[in-house]
PDB file of C-alpha atoms and ligand atoms in Angstrom:
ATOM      1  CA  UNK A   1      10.899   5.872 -22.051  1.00  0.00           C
ATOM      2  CA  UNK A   2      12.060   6.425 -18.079  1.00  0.00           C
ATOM      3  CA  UNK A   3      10.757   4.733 -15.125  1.00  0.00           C
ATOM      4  CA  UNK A   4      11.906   6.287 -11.533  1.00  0.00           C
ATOM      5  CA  UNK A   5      12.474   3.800  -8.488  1.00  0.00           C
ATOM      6  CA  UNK A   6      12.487   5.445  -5.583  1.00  0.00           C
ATOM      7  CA  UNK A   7      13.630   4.218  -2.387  1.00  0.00           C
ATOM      8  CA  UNK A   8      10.592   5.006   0.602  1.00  0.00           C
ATOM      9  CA  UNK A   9      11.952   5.494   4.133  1.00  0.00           C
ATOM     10  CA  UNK A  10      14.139   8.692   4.592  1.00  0.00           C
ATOM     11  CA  UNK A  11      12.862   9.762   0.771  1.00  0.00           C
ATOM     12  CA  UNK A  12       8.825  10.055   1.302  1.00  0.00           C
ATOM     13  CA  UNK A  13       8.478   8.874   4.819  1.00  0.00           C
ATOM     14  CA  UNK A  14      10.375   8.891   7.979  1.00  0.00           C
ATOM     15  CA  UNK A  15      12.682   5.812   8.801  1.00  0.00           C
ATOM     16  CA  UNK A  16      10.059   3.216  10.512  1.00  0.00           C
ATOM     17  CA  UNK A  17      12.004   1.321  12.981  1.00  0.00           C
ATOM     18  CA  UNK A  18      13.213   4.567  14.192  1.00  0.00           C
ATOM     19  CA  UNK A  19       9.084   5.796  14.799  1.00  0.00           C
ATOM     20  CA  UNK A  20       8.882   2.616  16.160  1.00  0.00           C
ATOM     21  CA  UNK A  21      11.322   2.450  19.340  1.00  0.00           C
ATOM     22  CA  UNK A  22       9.947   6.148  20.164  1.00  0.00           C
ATOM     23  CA  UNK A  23       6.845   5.384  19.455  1.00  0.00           C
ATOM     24  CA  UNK A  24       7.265   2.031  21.898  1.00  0.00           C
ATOM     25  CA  UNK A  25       9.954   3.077  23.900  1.00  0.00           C
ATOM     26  CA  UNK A  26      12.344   0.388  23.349  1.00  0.00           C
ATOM     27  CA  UNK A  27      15.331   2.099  22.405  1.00  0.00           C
ATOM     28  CA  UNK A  28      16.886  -0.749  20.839  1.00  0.00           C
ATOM     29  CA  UNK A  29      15.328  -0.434  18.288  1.00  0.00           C
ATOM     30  CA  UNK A  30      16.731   2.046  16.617  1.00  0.00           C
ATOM     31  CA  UNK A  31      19.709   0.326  15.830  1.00  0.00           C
ATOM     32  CA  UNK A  32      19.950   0.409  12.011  1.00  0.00           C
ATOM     33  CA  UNK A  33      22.495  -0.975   9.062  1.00  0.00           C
ATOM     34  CA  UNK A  34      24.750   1.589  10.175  1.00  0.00           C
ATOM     35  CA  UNK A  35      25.454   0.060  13.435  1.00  0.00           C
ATOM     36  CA  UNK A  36      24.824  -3.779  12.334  1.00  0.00           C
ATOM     37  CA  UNK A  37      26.118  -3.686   9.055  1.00  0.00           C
ATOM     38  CA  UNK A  38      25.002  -7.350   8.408  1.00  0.00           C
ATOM     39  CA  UNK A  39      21.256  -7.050   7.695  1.00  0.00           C
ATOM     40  CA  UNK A  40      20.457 -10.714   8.536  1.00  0.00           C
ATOM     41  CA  UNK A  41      21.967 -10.167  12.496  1.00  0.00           C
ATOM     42  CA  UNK A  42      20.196  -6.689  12.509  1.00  0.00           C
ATOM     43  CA  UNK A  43      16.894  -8.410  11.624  1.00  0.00           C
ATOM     44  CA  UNK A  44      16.974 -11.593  13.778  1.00  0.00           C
ATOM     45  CA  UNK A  45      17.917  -8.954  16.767  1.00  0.00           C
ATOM     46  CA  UNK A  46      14.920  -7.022  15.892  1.00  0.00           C
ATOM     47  CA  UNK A  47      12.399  -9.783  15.834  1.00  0.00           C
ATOM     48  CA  UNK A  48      14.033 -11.269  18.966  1.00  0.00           C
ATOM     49  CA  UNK A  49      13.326  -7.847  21.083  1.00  0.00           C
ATOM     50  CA  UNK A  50       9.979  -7.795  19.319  1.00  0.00           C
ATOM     51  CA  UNK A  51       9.610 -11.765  20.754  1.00  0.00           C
ATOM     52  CA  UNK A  52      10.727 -10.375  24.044  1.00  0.00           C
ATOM     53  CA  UNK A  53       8.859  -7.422  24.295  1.00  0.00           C
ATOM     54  CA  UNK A  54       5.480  -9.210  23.232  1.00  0.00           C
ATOM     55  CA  UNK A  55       4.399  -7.108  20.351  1.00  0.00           C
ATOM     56  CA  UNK A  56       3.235  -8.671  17.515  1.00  0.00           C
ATOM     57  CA  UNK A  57       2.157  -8.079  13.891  1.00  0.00           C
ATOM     58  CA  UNK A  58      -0.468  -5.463  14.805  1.00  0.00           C
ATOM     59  CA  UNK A  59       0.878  -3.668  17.613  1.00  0.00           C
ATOM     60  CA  UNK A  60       3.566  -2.680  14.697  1.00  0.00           C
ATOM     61  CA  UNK A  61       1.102  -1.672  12.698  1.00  0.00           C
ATOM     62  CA  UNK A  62      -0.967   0.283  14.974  1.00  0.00           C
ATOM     63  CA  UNK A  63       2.176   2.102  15.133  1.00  0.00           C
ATOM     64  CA  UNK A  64       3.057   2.537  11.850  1.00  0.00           C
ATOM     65  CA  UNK A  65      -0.640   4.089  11.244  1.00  0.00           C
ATOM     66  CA  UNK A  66       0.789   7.169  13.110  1.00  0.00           C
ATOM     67  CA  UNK A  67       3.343   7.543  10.757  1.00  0.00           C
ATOM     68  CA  UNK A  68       2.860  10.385   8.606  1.00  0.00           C
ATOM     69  CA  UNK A  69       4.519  11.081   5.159  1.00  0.00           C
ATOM     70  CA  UNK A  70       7.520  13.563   4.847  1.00  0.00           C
ATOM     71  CA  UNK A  71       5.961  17.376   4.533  1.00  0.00           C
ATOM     72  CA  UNK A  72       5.499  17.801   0.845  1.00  0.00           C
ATOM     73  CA  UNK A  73       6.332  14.031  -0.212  1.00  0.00           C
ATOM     74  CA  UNK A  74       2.334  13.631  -1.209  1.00  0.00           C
ATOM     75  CA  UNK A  75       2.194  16.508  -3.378  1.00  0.00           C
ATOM     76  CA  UNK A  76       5.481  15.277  -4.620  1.00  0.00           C
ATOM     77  CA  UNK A  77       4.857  11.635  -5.299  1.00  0.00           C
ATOM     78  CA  UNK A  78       1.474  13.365  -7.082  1.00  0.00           C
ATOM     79  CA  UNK A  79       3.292  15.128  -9.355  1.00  0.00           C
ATOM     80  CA  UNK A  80       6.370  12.782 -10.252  1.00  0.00           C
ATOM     81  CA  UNK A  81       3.326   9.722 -11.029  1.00  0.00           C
ATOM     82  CA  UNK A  82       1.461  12.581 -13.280  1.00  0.00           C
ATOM     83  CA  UNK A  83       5.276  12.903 -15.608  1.00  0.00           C
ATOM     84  CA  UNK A  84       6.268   9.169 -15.557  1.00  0.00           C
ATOM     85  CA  UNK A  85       5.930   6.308 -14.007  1.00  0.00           C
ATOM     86  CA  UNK A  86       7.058   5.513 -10.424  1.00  0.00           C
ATOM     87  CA  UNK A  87       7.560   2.290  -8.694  1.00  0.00           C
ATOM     88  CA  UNK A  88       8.956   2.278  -5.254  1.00  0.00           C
ATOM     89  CA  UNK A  89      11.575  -0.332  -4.128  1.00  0.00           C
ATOM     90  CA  UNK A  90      12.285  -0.486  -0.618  1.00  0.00           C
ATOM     91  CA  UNK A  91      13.689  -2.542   1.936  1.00  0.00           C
ATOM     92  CA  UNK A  92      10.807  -2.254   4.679  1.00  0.00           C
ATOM     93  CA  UNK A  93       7.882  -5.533   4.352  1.00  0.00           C
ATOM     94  CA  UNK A  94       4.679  -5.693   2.540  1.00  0.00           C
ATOM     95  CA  UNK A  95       3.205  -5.631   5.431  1.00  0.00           C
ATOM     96  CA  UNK A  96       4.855  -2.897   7.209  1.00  0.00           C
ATOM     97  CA  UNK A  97       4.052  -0.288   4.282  1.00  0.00           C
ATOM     98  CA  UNK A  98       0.037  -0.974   3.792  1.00  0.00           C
ATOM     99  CA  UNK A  99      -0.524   2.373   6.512  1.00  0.00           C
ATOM    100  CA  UNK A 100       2.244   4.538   4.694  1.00  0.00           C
ATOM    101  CA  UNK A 101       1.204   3.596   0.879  1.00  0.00           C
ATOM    102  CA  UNK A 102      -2.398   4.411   1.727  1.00  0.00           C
ATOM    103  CA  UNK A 103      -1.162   7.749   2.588  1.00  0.00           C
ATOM    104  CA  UNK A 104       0.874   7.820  -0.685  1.00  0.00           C
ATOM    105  CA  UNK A 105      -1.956   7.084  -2.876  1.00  0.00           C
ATOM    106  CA  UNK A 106      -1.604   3.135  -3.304  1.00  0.00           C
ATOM    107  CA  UNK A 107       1.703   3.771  -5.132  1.00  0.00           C
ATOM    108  CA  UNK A 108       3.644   0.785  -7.096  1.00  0.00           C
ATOM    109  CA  UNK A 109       5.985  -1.030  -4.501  1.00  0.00           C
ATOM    110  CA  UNK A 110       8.591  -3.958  -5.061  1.00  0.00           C
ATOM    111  CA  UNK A 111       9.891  -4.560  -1.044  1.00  0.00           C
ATOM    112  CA  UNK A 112      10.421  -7.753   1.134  1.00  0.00           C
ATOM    113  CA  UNK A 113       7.507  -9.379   3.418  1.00  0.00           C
ATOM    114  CA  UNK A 114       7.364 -10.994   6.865  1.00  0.00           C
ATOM    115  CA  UNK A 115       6.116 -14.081   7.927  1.00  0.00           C
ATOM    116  CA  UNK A 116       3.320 -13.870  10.350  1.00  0.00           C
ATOM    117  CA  UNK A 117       2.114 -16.736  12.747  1.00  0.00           C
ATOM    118  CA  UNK A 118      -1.715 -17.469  13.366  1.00  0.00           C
ATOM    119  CA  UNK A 119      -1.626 -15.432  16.651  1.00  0.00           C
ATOM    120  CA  UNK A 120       0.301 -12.514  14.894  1.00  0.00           C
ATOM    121  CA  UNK A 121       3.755 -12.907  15.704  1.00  0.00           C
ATOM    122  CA  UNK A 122       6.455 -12.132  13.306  1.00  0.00           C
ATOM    123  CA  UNK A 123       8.088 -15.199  13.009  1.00  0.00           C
ATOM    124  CA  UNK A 124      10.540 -14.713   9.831  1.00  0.00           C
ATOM    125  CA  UNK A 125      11.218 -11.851   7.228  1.00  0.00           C
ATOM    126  CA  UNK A 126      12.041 -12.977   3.717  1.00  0.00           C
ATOM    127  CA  UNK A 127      13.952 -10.920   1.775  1.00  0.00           C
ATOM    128  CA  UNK A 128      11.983 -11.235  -1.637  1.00  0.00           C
ATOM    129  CA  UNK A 129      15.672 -11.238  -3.649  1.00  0.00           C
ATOM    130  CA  UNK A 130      19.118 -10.579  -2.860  1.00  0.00           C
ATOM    131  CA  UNK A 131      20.423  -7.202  -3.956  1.00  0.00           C
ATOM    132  CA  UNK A 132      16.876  -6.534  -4.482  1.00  0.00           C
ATOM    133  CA  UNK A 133      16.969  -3.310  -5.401  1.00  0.00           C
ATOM    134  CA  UNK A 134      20.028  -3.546  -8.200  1.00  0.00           C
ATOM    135  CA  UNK A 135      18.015  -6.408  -9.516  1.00  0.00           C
ATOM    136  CA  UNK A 136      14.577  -4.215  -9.988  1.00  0.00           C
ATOM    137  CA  UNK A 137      16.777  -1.757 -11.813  1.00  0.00           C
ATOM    138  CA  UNK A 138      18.624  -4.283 -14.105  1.00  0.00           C
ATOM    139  CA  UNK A 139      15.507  -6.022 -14.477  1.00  0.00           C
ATOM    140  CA  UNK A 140      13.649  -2.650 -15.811  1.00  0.00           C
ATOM    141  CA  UNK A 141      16.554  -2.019 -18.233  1.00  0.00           C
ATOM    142  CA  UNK A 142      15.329  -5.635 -20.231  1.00  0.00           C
ATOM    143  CA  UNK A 143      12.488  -3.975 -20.769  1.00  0.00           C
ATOM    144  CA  UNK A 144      13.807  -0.734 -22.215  1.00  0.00           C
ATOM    145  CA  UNK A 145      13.174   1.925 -20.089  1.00  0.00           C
ATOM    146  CA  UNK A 146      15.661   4.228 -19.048  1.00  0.00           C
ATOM    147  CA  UNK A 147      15.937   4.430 -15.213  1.00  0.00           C
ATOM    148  CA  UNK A 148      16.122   6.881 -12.910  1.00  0.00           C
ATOM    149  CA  UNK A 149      16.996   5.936  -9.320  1.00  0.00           C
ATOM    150  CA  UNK A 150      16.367   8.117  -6.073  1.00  0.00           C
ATOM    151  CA  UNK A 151      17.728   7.019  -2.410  1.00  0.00           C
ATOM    152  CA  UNK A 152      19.086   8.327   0.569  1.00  0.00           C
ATOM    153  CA  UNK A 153      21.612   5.553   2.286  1.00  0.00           C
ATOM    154  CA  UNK A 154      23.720   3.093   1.641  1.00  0.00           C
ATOM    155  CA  UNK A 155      21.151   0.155   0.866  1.00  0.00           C
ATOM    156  CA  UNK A 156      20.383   2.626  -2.151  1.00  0.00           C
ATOM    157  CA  UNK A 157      23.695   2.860  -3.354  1.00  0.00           C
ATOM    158  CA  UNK A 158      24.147  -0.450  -5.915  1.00  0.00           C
ATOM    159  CA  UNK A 159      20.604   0.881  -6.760  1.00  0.00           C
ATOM    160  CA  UNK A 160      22.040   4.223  -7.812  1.00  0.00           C
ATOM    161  CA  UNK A 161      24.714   3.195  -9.434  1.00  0.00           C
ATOM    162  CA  UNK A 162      23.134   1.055 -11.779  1.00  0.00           C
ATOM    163  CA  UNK A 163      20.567   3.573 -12.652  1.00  0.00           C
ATOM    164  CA  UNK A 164      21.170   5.422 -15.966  1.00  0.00           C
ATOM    165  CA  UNK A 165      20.782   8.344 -13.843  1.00  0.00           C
ATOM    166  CA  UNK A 166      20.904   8.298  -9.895  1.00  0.00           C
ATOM    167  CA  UNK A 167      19.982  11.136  -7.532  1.00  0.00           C
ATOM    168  CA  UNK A 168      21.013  11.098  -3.831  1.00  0.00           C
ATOM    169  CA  UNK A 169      18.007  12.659  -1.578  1.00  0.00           C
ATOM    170  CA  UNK A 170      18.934  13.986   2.162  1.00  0.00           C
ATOM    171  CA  UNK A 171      21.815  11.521   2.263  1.00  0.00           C
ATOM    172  CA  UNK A 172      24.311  11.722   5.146  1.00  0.00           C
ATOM    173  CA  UNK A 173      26.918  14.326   5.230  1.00  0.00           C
ATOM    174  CA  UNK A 174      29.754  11.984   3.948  1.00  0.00           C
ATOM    175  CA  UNK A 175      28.214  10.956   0.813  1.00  0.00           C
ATOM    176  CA  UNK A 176      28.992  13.984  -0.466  1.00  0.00           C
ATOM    177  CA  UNK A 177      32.945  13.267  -0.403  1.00  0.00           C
ATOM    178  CA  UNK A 178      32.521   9.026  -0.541  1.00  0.00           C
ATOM    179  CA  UNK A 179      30.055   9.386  -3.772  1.00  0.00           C
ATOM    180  CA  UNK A 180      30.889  12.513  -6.124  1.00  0.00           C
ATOM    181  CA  UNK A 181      29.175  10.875  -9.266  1.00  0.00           C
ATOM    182  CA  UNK A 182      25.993  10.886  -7.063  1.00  0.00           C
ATOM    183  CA  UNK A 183      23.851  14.463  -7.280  1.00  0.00           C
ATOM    184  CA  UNK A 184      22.602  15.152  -3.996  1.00  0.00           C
ATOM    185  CA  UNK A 185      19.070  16.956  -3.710  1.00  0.00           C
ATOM    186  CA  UNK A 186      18.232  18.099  -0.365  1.00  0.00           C
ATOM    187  CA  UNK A 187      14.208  18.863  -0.761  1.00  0.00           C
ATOM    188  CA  UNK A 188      11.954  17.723  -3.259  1.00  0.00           C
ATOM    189  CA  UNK A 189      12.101  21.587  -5.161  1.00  0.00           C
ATOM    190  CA  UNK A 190      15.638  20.270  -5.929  1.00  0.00           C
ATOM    191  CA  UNK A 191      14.701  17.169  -7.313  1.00  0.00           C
ATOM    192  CA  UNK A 192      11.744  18.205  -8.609  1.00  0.00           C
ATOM    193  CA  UNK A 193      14.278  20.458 -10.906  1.00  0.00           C
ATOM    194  CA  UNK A 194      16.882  17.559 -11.540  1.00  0.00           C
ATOM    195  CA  UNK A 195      14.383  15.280 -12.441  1.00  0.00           C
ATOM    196  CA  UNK A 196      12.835  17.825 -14.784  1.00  0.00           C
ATOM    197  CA  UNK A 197      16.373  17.522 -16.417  1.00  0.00           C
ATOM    198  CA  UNK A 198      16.394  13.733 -17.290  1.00  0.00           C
ATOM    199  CA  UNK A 199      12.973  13.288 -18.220  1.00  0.00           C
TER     200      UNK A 199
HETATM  201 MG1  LIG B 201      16.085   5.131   2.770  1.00  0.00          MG
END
């Protein structure tokens, strides 16, 4: 029996905290794991401009409403849930992805959540597990399915590897050269097609 985790931002939807300095003009924001590579001093930053800046739980979220799914990642999600089943495992907070799962159909999602003060500020994020994403994988093995992992970055990387079978999507350039094992798909025709393969 398979199972397919797939990672969310940058695989069905567009990276949020990207949408979210354009979208609010604070071009901070956009500074991502690939500048900060620790995640805890990326995230404290990030809730200290949002302190700063005055925006709270909702202004995010009216924000995030105007996100739309990738073109095609709808039809595709559709599809992939109507073969096998599909949970996706993300880094991005419960309360972040209510707007984009709605869009997606309510699919399955294992991610991390924020904590949220009485008047709406983001006080804290808690990262549900470390290595949260290995863990979902190795944790899906003990129950005998065979797992199939799709991602685009680095976060999805332990993720992959630990897969049975893992499936870059879009990556960056490099990944080609840093991560041969790794298939790269570059539109969901591809992957549609590779996925075909292994299930
Ligand atoms: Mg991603």
């Amino acid at each position: 029996m398979h199972i397919v985790c797939c990672d969310l931002e940058g695989v069905f939807v567009p990276e949020i905290w990207i949408n979210v300095a354009q979208k609010t003009g604070i071009e901070e924001l956009r500074l991502t794991t690939r500048d900060i590579s620790d995640y805890d001093v990326l995230m404290k930053r990030r809730l200290k401009i949002l302190e700063r800046e005055h925006l709270n739980i909702s202004d995010i979220q009216k924000v995030i409403a105007t996100i739309n799914p990738l073109e095609g990642a709808v039809e595709f999600l559709y599809w992939l849930r109507s073969v096998t089943q599909v949970i996706i495992v993300s880094d991005t907070f419960v309360q972040f992805a209510g707007p984009l799962m709605k869009k997606l159909g309510w699919p399955t999602l294992f991610c991390n959540s924020l904590t949220i003060g009485a008047d709406g500020t983001i006080e804290n994020y808690n990262l549900r597990q470390k290595d949260g994403k290995k863990k979902a994988v190795i944790a899906l093995k003990t129950l005998n399915y065979n797992v199939i992992a799709v991602g685009d970055s680095y976060n999805d990387i332990a993720m992959l590897k630990e897969a049975d079978k893992g499936i870059l999507f879009r990556p960056p350039e490099n990944f080609k050269s840093e991560f041969p094992d790794l298939p790269v798909t570059h539109n969901y025709q591809e992957l549609k097609k590779i996925l075909e393969e292994y299930l």
